């Protein structure tokens, strides 16, 4: 059973979007964060990507972010003085992930940085790879017409990192998809009713492992 901490605060029209989880979800028991590299270490891969779906309704911006777990563990290691760590769903992992997220994913409305709050988190399997997901929420002082997003997730690790984020305004369901890269880490998000629908954006997929 899911651990929705404050689901009543989420945009009502956005709930179907946020409830989508890949088949085979594993709801692990709460446990500690273990310092040190995972046994054997993750196999290197060619494609480095994170993916997000964020919904905007009224003053609230909320959505799901997915990151390959082994990449996230490497990114979190320096926060505890280690090369990497091993994450298990629970309050300790949540605090560490949110500390990292607030430093590397910023949403600014009219010159004011919005603070991310955690709604839910966990891990699941996608194409036989473990993905760490979290549902976060931001609240603006007034319904935003546009806002600035700075997204540097995992840029300190990979020069070829690509973070693909889709933004949908409800109830109109106007959407835009933006790709954040080390060379273009900031975008101005505008979701007016005349905004064109994006063509298919790439999903979260692992590249082939190097030998």
Phi, psi and omega in degrees: 000138183286154184256061180293113184280321184212051187297335181293343180275349182283154175302130185297321181290339184275346186302316178301323178297316186284340182278356181285121178226142181299147176302152177086021181300135178251114180266089185286155178289153178298138181201178185277166169273127181257126181281155180101161182291144176300150183306128178082336181074149180288148176288140178294153180220160188277328186251122179250118189210145168232155187222142180218148171235115181240133179251143179240124176214119184064232181270357189257135170243121184212151178175184185253136177239136181235133181223139175300131189298319183294324177294318180297319179298323176293320181293327183279339183310310181300337179292339180241015178074032180227163176291325180199174176213174180244119184269138169231133183308133181163177186295324181294317177295319179302314182297319182290317180296318180292327175299316179293315183299318182294334178278337190239358175222106184243136174241126183239128179239119179051044177081001181250125176284129178271144181266129179282137172240146183272132177257318180198164179201166178169194178220151175212179182251135177223118183052043178065019175243146180273127180244132174266128180236152175213146174253122182237162182220139174236149178229122181269159178297330179212160178305120185281134172280328177204165179200160181257134178241125172248119188232106180241027180302122175069007180295333180289346181259320191229126177290338182256018180297137176230125179248109185259116184236130176257135179242131181231127176266129177253150005274000184290336183061034172282135186221154174217147177241134182235143175249124180258131180226166178303333178273350181211076187270357184228136176224148172265117184266121177233128185232054175291160186296339180269003181298135180289148175287139181285152170285167185308125177265151180294144176273188181275106183225140179276138173283171180289140180293143174280150176279000000 
